[in-house]
Coordinates of C-alpha atoms and ligand atoms in Angstrom, one line a residue:
R1 CA 149.0 16.7 -2.5
L2 CA 146.0 17.1 -4.7
G3 CA 144.2 13.7 -4.8
L4 CA 142.8 11.7 -1.8
T5 CA 145.0 9.0 -0.2
Y6 CA 142.0 6.8 0.6
K7 CA 139.5 5.2 -1.7
K8 CA 135.8 5.3 -0.7
D9 CA 135.2 1.5 -1.3
K10 CA 138.3 0.4 0.2
D11 CA 138.6 2.6 3.5
F12 CA 135.5 4.2 4.0
G13 CA 136.1 5.6 7.4
E14 CA 139.5 7.2 6.4
W15 CA 138.1 8.4 3.1
Y16 CA 135.2 10.2 4.7
S17 CA 137.3 12.1 7.2
E18 CA 139.8 13.0 4.5
V19 CA 137.3 14.2 2.1
C20 CA 135.5 16.4 4.7
V21 CA 138.8 18.0 5.3
A22 CA 140.2 18.2 1.8
G23 CA 136.9 19.5 0.5
E24 CA 137.3 22.3 3.0
M25 CA 134.1 21.3 4.8
I26 CA 135.6 21.0 8.3
E27 CA 138.9 21.4 10.0
Y28 CA 139.7 19.0 12.9
Y29 CA 139.9 20.8 16.4
D30 CA 142.0 20.0 19.4
I31 CA 139.0 18.6 21.4
S32 CA 137.9 15.1 20.3
G33 CA 134.5 15.1 18.8
C34 CA 134.6 18.9 18.0
Y35 CA 135.0 20.2 14.5
I36 CA 135.4 23.7 12.8
L37 CA 132.6 24.1 10.3
R38 CA 134.2 26.1 7.4
P39 CA 132.3 28.4 4.9
W40 CA 131.7 25.4 2.5
T41 CA 129.7 23.8 5.2
M42 CA 128.0 26.7 6.6
A43 CA 126.9 27.8 3.1
I44 CA 124.9 24.4 2.8
W45 CA 123.7 24.7 6.4
E46 CA 122.4 28.1 5.6
T47 CA 120.6 26.9 2.4
L48 CA 118.8 24.1 4.4
Q49 CA 118.0 26.6 7.1
A50 CA 116.5 29.1 4.7
F51 CA 114.1 26.6 3.3
F52 CA 113.1 24.9 6.6
D53 CA 112.7 28.4 8.3
A54 CA 110.5 29.8 5.7
E55 CA 108.4 26.5 5.8
I56 CA 107.9 26.5 9.5
K57 CA 107.0 30.3 9.5
K58 CA 104.3 29.3 7.1
M59 CA 103.0 27.1 9.9
N60 CA 103.1 30.1 12.2
V61 CA 106.1 28.6 14.2
K62 CA 108.0 31.5 15.9
N63 CA 111.7 31.5 16.5
V64 CA 113.1 31.9 20.0
Y65 CA 116.2 31.6 22.0
F66 CA 116.5 29.9 25.3
P67 CA 119.5 29.8 27.5
L68 CA 122.3 27.2 26.8
F69 CA 122.4 26.3 30.5
V70 CA 120.3 24.0 32.6
T71 CA 120.0 23.6 36.4
E72 CA 120.4 20.2 37.8
N73 CA 117.1 20.0 39.5
V74 CA 115.2 21.0 36.2
L75 CA 117.2 18.7 34.1
Q76 CA 116.4 15.8 36.5
K77 CA 112.8 16.7 36.3
E78 CA 111.9 13.8 34.4
K79 CA 113.5 10.4 35.1
D80 CA 113.1 8.5 31.9
H81 CA 113.5 11.4 29.8
I82 CA 117.2 11.6 31.1
E83 CA 117.8 8.1 32.1
G84 CA 120.4 6.5 29.7
F85 CA 121.4 9.9 28.5
A86 CA 122.8 11.2 31.7
P87 CA 126.5 10.2 31.0
E88 CA 126.4 12.5 27.9
V89 CA 125.4 15.6 29.7
A90 CA 128.3 18.1 30.0
W91 CA 128.4 20.2 33.3
V92 CA 129.9 23.7 34.1
T93 CA 131.3 23.4 37.7
K94 CA 133.7 26.1 38.1
S95 CA 133.9 29.8 37.1
G96 CA 137.5 31.2 37.3
Q97 CA 139.2 29.4 40.3
S98 CA 136.0 29.0 42.3
E99 CA 133.8 26.0 42.3
M100 CA 130.1 26.8 41.7
E101 CA 127.7 25.8 44.5
I102 CA 125.5 24.1 42.0
P103 CA 126.8 22.7 38.8
I104 CA 125.1 24.0 35.7
A105 CA 124.4 21.5 32.7
I106 CA 124.7 22.5 29.1
R107 CA 121.7 21.9 27.1
P108 CA 121.9 18.5 25.3
T109 CA 118.3 19.2 24.1
S110 CA 115.8 22.0 25.5
E111 CA 112.7 20.3 26.8
T112 CA 113.7 21.0 30.4
V113 CA 114.9 24.4 29.7
M114 CA 111.5 25.5 27.9
Y115 CA 108.8 23.7 29.4
P116 CA 108.7 25.5 32.7
Y117 CA 107.9 28.5 30.8
Y118 CA 105.3 26.8 28.5
S119 CA 103.6 26.0 32.0
K120 CA 103.8 29.7 32.8
W121 CA 102.8 31.1 29.4
I122 CA 99.9 28.6 28.7
R123 CA 96.9 29.4 30.6
G124 CA 93.8 29.3 28.5
H125 CA 92.8 27.7 25.2
R126 CA 93.4 31.0 23.5
D127 CA 97.2 30.7 24.3
L128 CA 97.3 27.5 22.2
P129 CA 98.6 26.4 19.8
L130 CA 102.1 27.5 21.1
K131 CA 104.7 26.9 18.4
L132 CA 108.3 27.8 19.0
N133 CA 111.6 26.8 17.4
Q134 CA 115.1 27.6 18.0
W135 CA 118.2 27.3 15.8
C136 CA 121.1 26.5 18.3
N137 CA 123.9 24.2 19.2
V138 CA 123.5 21.3 21.6
V139 CA 126.3 19.4 23.5
R140 CA 126.2 15.7 24.1
W141 CA 129.4 14.4 25.5
E142 CA 129.4 11.0 23.7
F143 CA 132.1 8.4 24.0
S144 CA 131.7 6.3 21.0
H145 CA 134.0 7.3 18.1
P146 CA 133.3 10.7 16.9
T147 CA 132.6 11.2 13.2
P148 CA 132.5 14.7 11.6
F149 CA 128.8 15.7 11.2
I150 CA 127.4 12.3 12.0
R151 CA 128.5 12.1 15.7
S152 CA 130.1 15.2 17.3
R153 CA 130.0 16.4 20.9
E154 CA 128.5 19.7 19.8
F155 CA 126.4 20.2 16.9
L156 CA 123.9 22.7 15.3
W157 CA 120.3 21.9 14.9
Q158 CA 116.8 23.3 15.0
E159 CA 114.5 22.2 17.8
G160 CA 110.8 22.7 17.4
H161 CA 108.6 22.5 20.6
T162 CA 104.9 22.8 20.0
A163 CA 101.8 22.5 22.2
F164 CA 98.2 21.9 21.2
A165 CA 94.8 21.7 22.8
T166 CA 94.2 18.4 21.0
Q167 CA 95.8 15.1 20.1
D168 CA 94.6 15.4 16.3
E169 CA 96.4 18.7 16.0
A170 CA 99.6 17.4 17.5
D171 CA 99.4 14.2 15.1
Q172 CA 98.8 16.2 12.2
E173 CA 101.8 18.5 12.7
V174 CA 104.2 15.6 13.5
L175 CA 103.7 14.5 9.9
E176 CA 103.7 17.9 8.5
I177 CA 107.2 18.4 9.9
L178 CA 108.4 14.9 8.8
E179 CA 107.5 15.7 5.3
L180 CA 109.6 18.9 5.4
Y181 CA 112.6 16.6 6.6
R182 CA 111.9 14.3 3.7
R183 CA 112.1 17.4 1.4
I184 CA 115.3 18.5 2.9
Y185 CA 116.8 15.1 2.2
E186 CA 115.2 14.2 -1.2
E187 CA 114.6 17.6 -2.9
F188 CA 117.9 19.4 -1.5
L189 CA 120.4 16.7 -0.6
A190 CA 119.3 14.2 -3.2
I191 CA 119.3 11.5 -0.8
P192 CA 116.4 9.0 -0.6
V193 CA 114.8 8.4 3.0
I194 CA 112.1 6.2 4.5
K195 CA 109.5 7.8 6.6
G196 CA 108.3 5.5 9.3
K197 CA 107.7 5.0 13.0
K198 CA 110.2 4.0 15.6
S199 CA 109.7 1.0 17.8
E200 CA 108.8 1.5 21.6
L201 CA 112.5 0.7 22.3
E202 CA 114.0 2.9 19.8
K203 CA 111.7 6.1 20.2
F204 CA 112.4 9.0 22.5
A205 CA 111.6 7.6 25.9
G206 CA 109.9 10.6 27.3
G207 CA 107.7 10.8 24.3
F208 CA 104.4 9.0 23.1
Y209 CA 105.5 8.1 19.6
T210 CA 108.5 9.1 17.4
T211 CA 108.5 9.3 13.7
S212 CA 111.8 9.7 11.6
V213 CA 113.1 9.8 8.2
E214 CA 115.8 7.0 7.7
A215 CA 118.8 7.1 5.4
F216 CA 121.2 4.4 4.5
I217 CA 124.8 4.3 3.7
P218 CA 125.6 1.6 1.2
N219 CA 129.4 1.6 1.9
T220 CA 128.9 0.5 5.6
G221 CA 125.7 -1.0 5.3
R222 CA 124.4 1.1 8.3
G223 CA 121.0 2.9 8.6
I224 CA 121.2 6.4 10.0
Q225 CA 118.3 8.4 11.6
G226 CA 118.1 11.6 9.3
A227 CA 115.6 13.6 11.5
T228 CA 113.0 12.9 14.2
S229 CA 109.5 14.2 14.7
H230 CA 108.2 13.1 18.1
C231 CA 104.7 13.4 19.5
L232 CA 105.2 13.7 23.2
G233 CA 101.6 13.2 24.1
Q234 CA 100.9 14.7 27.5
N235 CA 103.8 13.3 29.2
F236 CA 105.7 16.5 29.5
A237 CA 102.5 18.4 30.3
K238 CA 102.0 16.3 33.2
M239 CA 105.6 16.6 34.4
F240 CA 105.8 20.3 33.9
E241 CA 102.1 21.0 34.7
I242 CA 101.4 22.6 31.2
N243 CA 97.8 22.9 31.5
F244 CA 94.9 25.1 30.2
E245 CA 91.3 25.9 30.7
N246 CA 89.5 24.5 27.6
E247 CA 86.5 25.9 26.0
K248 CA 84.3 24.0 28.4
G249 CA 86.1 25.7 31.2
E250 CA 87.6 22.4 32.5
K251 CA 91.4 22.1 33.2
A252 CA 93.2 20.1 30.6
M253 CA 96.8 19.1 29.8
V254 CA 98.3 20.2 26.4
W255 CA 99.4 17.8 23.7
Q256 CA 103.1 18.4 22.5
N257 CA 105.4 17.7 19.8
S258 CA 109.2 18.2 19.5
W259 CA 111.2 17.8 16.2
A260 CA 114.8 18.3 14.9
Y261 CA 117.2 17.9 12.2
S262 CA 120.9 18.8 12.6
T263 CA 124.3 19.3 10.8
R264 CA 124.2 15.4 10.6
T265 CA 122.3 15.9 7.2
I266 CA 125.5 17.4 5.8
G267 CA 127.6 14.3 6.8
V268 CA 124.9 12.1 5.2
M269 CA 125.4 14.0 2.0
V270 CA 129.1 13.7 1.9
M271 CA 128.8 9.9 2.5
V272 CA 126.2 9.2 -0.1
H273 CA 127.5 11.4 -3.0
G274 CA 131.1 11.7 -2.5
D275 CA 133.5 9.7 -4.5
D276 CA 137.3 9.1 -5.1
K277 CA 137.9 12.6 -6.5
G278 CA 136.3 14.2 -3.4
L279 CA 132.9 15.8 -2.6
V280 CA 130.0 15.7 -5.0
L281 CA 127.5 18.5 -4.2
P282 CA 124.0 18.4 -5.3
P283 CA 123.3 21.9 -7.3
K284 CA 120.5 22.9 -5.1
V285 CA 122.8 23.2 -2.0
A286 CA 126.2 23.9 -3.6
S287 CA 127.4 27.4 -2.7
V288 CA 129.3 27.4 -6.0
Q289 CA 127.3 25.6 -8.8
V290 CA 129.5 26.7 -11.6
I291 CA 133.2 27.4 -11.6
V292 CA 134.7 29.0 -14.8
I293 CA 138.3 28.3 -15.6
P294 CA 140.3 30.0 -18.2
V295 CA 142.6 27.7 -20.2
P296 CA 145.2 30.2 -21.6
Y297 CA 147.6 29.1 -24.3
K298 CA 151.0 30.4 -24.7
D299 CA 150.6 32.9 -27.6
A300 CA 146.7 33.3 -27.3
D301 CA 145.1 36.3 -26.2
T302 CA 145.0 35.7 -22.4
Q303 CA 143.1 38.9 -21.8
A304 CA 140.3 38.0 -24.1
I305 CA 140.1 34.6 -22.5
F306 CA 139.9 36.2 -19.0
D307 CA 137.4 38.7 -20.4
A308 CA 135.2 35.8 -21.7
C309 CA 135.5 34.0 -18.3
R310 CA 134.4 37.0 -16.4
S311 CA 131.4 37.8 -18.7
T312 CA 130.3 34.2 -18.6
V313 CA 130.2 34.4 -14.8
D314 CA 128.3 37.6 -14.9
T315 CA 125.8 36.1 -17.3
L316 CA 125.3 33.1 -15.1
C317 CA 125.1 35.3 -11.9
K318 CA 122.5 37.5 -13.5
A319 CA 120.5 34.4 -14.4
G320 CA 120.4 33.4 -10.7
F321 CA 123.1 30.9 -10.7
R322 CA 126.0 30.5 -8.0
A323 CA 128.9 31.0 -10.4
E324 CA 132.6 31.9 -9.8
V325 CA 135.7 32.3 -11.8
D326 CA 139.1 31.1 -10.9
L327 CA 141.7 33.5 -12.4
R328 CA 144.4 32.7 -10.1
D329 CA 147.7 32.8 -12.1
N330 CA 149.7 30.7 -9.6
Y331 CA 147.7 27.4 -10.4
S332 CA 147.6 25.5 -13.8
P333 CA 144.1 24.7 -15.2
G334 CA 144.8 21.1 -14.4
W335 CA 145.4 21.9 -10.7
K336 CA 142.2 24.0 -10.6
Y337 CA 140.2 21.0 -12.1
S338 CA 141.2 18.9 -9.4
H339 CA 140.7 21.4 -6.6
W340 CA 137.0 22.2 -7.7
E341 CA 136.3 18.6 -8.2
M342 CA 137.7 17.9 -4.7
K343 CA 135.2 20.6 -3.5
G344 CA 132.4 19.0 -5.3
V345 CA 131.4 21.9 -7.6
P346 CA 128.6 20.4 -9.8
L347 CA 129.7 22.0 -13.0
R348 CA 133.0 23.3 -14.4
I349 CA 133.3 25.6 -17.5
E350 CA 136.5 25.7 -19.3
I351 CA 137.2 28.5 -21.8
G352 CA 140.5 28.3 -24.1
P353 CA 141.4 29.8 -27.3
K354 CA 139.4 27.4 -29.5
D355 CA 136.3 27.8 -27.5
L356 CA 136.8 31.6 -27.9
A357 CA 137.2 31.3 -31.6
N358 CA 134.0 29.0 -31.8
K359 CA 132.0 31.1 -29.4
Q360 CA 131.4 28.1 -27.2
V361 CA 132.5 26.9 -23.8
R362 CA 133.5 23.4 -22.6
V363 CA 131.2 22.2 -19.7
V364 CA 132.3 19.2 -17.5
C365 CA 129.8 17.6 -15.1
R366 CA 131.3 16.7 -11.6
D367 CA 128.8 13.7 -11.0
N368 CA 129.5 11.7 -14.0
G369 CA 132.4 13.5 -15.8
A370 CA 130.3 14.2 -18.9
K371 CA 132.0 16.8 -21.2
M372 CA 130.0 18.9 -23.7
D373 CA 130.6 21.9 -25.9
I374 CA 127.8 24.5 -25.5
P375 CA 127.5 27.6 -27.8
M376 CA 127.7 30.8 -25.6
H377 CA 124.4 32.1 -26.9
S378 CA 122.4 29.4 -25.3
L379 CA 124.5 28.9 -22.0
V380 CA 122.0 30.0 -19.5
E381 CA 119.2 27.7 -20.7
Q382 CA 121.7 24.8 -21.0
V383 CA 123.3 25.3 -17.7
K384 CA 119.9 25.4 -16.0
E385 CA 119.0 22.2 -17.7
I386 CA 122.3 20.4 -16.9
L387 CA 122.1 21.5 -13.3
S388 CA 118.6 20.2 -13.0
N389 CA 119.8 17.0 -14.5
I390 CA 122.7 16.5 -12.2
Q391 CA 120.2 17.0 -9.2
E392 CA 117.9 14.5 -10.6
S393 CA 120.5 11.9 -11.5
L394 CA 122.4 12.1 -8.2
F395 CA 119.0 11.4 -6.5
N396 CA 118.2 8.5 -8.9
A397 CA 121.7 7.0 -8.6
A398 CA 121.4 7.1 -4.7
K399 CA 118.0 5.7 -4.9
Q400 CA 118.9 2.8 -7.2
K401 CA 121.9 2.0 -4.8
R402 CA 119.7 2.0 -1.8
E403 CA 117.3 -0.2 -3.4
A404 CA 119.9 -2.6 -4.3
C405 CA 120.9 -2.7 -0.6
V406 CA 117.5 -3.7 0.5
K407 CA 116.8 -7.3 1.3
V408 CA 113.4 -8.7 2.2
I409 CA 113.8 -11.8 4.4
N410 CA 111.5 -14.2 6.4
T411 CA 113.9 -16.2 8.4
W412 CA 116.6 -15.8 10.9
D413 CA 119.3 -17.3 8.8
E414 CA 118.3 -15.1 6.0
F415 CA 118.4 -12.2 8.5
I416 CA 122.0 -12.9 9.6
A417 CA 123.3 -13.4 6.0
A418 CA 121.7 -10.1 4.9
L419 CA 123.3 -8.4 7.9
N420 CA 126.7 -9.7 7.1
N421 CA 126.1 -8.6 3.6
K422 CA 125.6 -5.0 4.7
K423 CA 122.0 -5.0 3.6
L424 CA 119.1 -2.8 4.8
I425 CA 116.7 -5.4 5.9
L426 CA 112.8 -5.5 5.7
A427 CA 111.4 -8.3 7.8
P428 CA 108.1 -9.5 9.1
W429 CA 107.9 -8.7 12.9
C430 CA 105.7 -9.8 15.7
D431 CA 106.1 -6.1 17.2
E432 CA 107.3 -7.4 20.6
E433 CA 109.8 -5.5 22.4
D434 CA 111.4 -8.6 24.0
V435 CA 112.0 -10.1 20.7
E436 CA 113.7 -6.8 19.5
K437 CA 116.0 -6.8 22.7
D438 CA 116.7 -10.5 21.9
V439 CA 117.7 -9.7 18.3
K440 CA 120.0 -7.0 19.6
A441 CA 121.6 -9.5 22.1
R442 CA 121.9 -12.1 19.5
T443 CA 123.6 -9.8 16.9
K444 CA 126.1 -8.0 19.4
G445 CA 129.5 -7.8 18.1
E446 CA 132.3 -5.7 16.9
H447 CA 130.2 -4.1 14.2
G448 CA 127.4 -3.2 16.7
A449 CA 124.1 -5.0 17.1
A450 CA 121.2 -4.9 14.7
K451 CA 118.3 -2.9 15.6
T452 CA 115.0 -1.6 14.2
L453 CA 115.4 1.5 12.1
C454 CA 111.8 2.2 11.6
T455 CA 108.3 0.6 10.5
P456 CA 107.6 2.4 7.2
F457 CA 104.3 4.1 6.8
D458 CA 104.3 2.5 3.2
Q459 CA 103.6 -1.1 4.4
P460 CA 104.0 -3.9 1.8
R461 CA 101.1 -6.5 2.0
L462 CA 101.7 -8.9 4.8
P463 CA 100.2 -12.3 3.7
E464 CA 98.0 -14.1 6.3
G465 CA 100.1 -16.4 8.4
T466 CA 103.3 -14.7 7.9
L467 CA 105.7 -15.5 10.8
C468 CA 108.2 -13.1 12.7
F469 CA 111.7 -13.7 11.5
A470 CA 112.9 -13.7 14.9
S471 CA 110.4 -15.2 17.2
G472 CA 108.1 -17.4 14.8
K473 CA 105.1 -15.7 16.2
P474 CA 102.5 -14.2 14.0
A475 CA 104.0 -11.2 12.3
K476 CA 102.2 -7.9 12.7
K477 CA 104.2 -5.6 10.3
W478 CA 107.0 -5.1 8.0
T479 CA 110.0 -3.3 9.8
Y480 CA 113.4 -2.2 8.6
W481 CA 116.2 -3.5 10.6
G482 CA 120.0 -3.1 10.3
R483 CA 123.3 -1.8 11.9
S484 CA 123.2 2.0 12.4
Y485 CA 125.2 5.0 13.3
Ligands
87F1 O1 115.0 14.5 19.4 C1 114.4 15.4 19.7 C2 113.8 16.5 18.9 C3 114.2 17.9 19.4 C4 113.9 18.1 20.9 N1 114.5 16.9 21.6 C5 113.9 15.6 21.2 C6 114.4 14.4 22.0 C7 115.9 14.5 22.5 C8 116.2 13.2 23.2 N2 117.5 13.2 23.8 C9 118.7 12.9 23.2 N3 119.8 13.1 23.7 C10 119.9 13.5 25.1 C11 121.2 13.6 25.7 C12 121.2 14.0 27.0 C13 120.1 14.5 27.9 C14 118.9 14.3 27.2 C15 118.8 13.9 25.9 C16 117.4 13.6 25.2 O2 116.4 13.9 25.7

């Protein structure tokens, strides 16, 4: 069948997994929580990777590759790093028929894999800063219901691990990387995100502080962590004895950061932009930006139409666009329209006998369905303009939708009402961890508890005397709260 069975606004969960499969992004695999990433996905991943890799190379970050496997004693090295995560660690216990003496873990993240070697490689201040990154997969054997891209037992990511002589250098890099994550979401995926700091309860337990970019899914009213950039302080330096002799000849511990984004980015894109006709790809990441479809007519000159389609694709490719032609003779134009709409191709060009005669093409935009006739002689400039407008309007539409979901509240009752209305809640908070835990406890339920998402760097004015919505104590900051993935 061609269309989707499920509607986005009616059965979001079913719609999401159907559109990921029908759009040929993934294929389900016979192990729960594992998915096959098909070319339509990998092309997007590679576009984001190309951008981020080039940017971190400008920051003198070097790519490496560390082993997938971690020994138990090394993994257990840091209690509060692993505590809470331990159930998610996957272990190799056998090879062939024989049990292994010591089981070996598959990396869920690579701090414990890498840092013993940071300790070995970093001796003096001239060895700093050490800035390494790896593009790899990680495994976390989660049990909460798996969701393609969003929550999978194996996923692709990059993990950056840097070491500095001073806290200032680390603090600065944390924000530089966070800005790259904002760009990935806002400039490539056309998704608005909020930059902020995680609470003590939500941060990476092994670290010093965590910053993140937070996205929001209006259909479910859930926040989603888009990417994280942690300052680890000297915690791991202490654990793994990563010391150096500073310029005064004193022994000092390094200051470290670690930062990551993953294939989760692609799931957020599907959720935010997809509609009931299928995927909607932002032009910046679409592996096919323009699909050209011939509309032959019974007695019209089909060959001339096909030639016009081919030359249109050539012209667009030479101008730097990612354009393809669908000349398959076993599918009707109508079938092809639905197929490429399902795959979310931003722009369709139809060429029929009338278009040929008038030396024009019919252009159809995937995001809003707009149709235009464009003279062939100005095709390149107009396609450039249209694709740029699509990228911008996708972002603006998502931003408006997200803004409409934000609810500023001051009291507990307003908080609960907003939560039940699937809102992204901005509330004045006393910044006390017990209060945060209490909110979690009081909002426990079938849809999951409310939690802090981040304290935005961009703080609205906090009037003197404003009280915390949950504790009634003097509020210290505005914080985003909500249910989350
Ligand atoms: O986010 C990042 C950025 C990249 C490097 N790692 C940090 C922190 C990872 C936190 N984490 C997340 N899941 C885990 C699962 C099992 C064991 C350990 C962990 C674990 O340490």
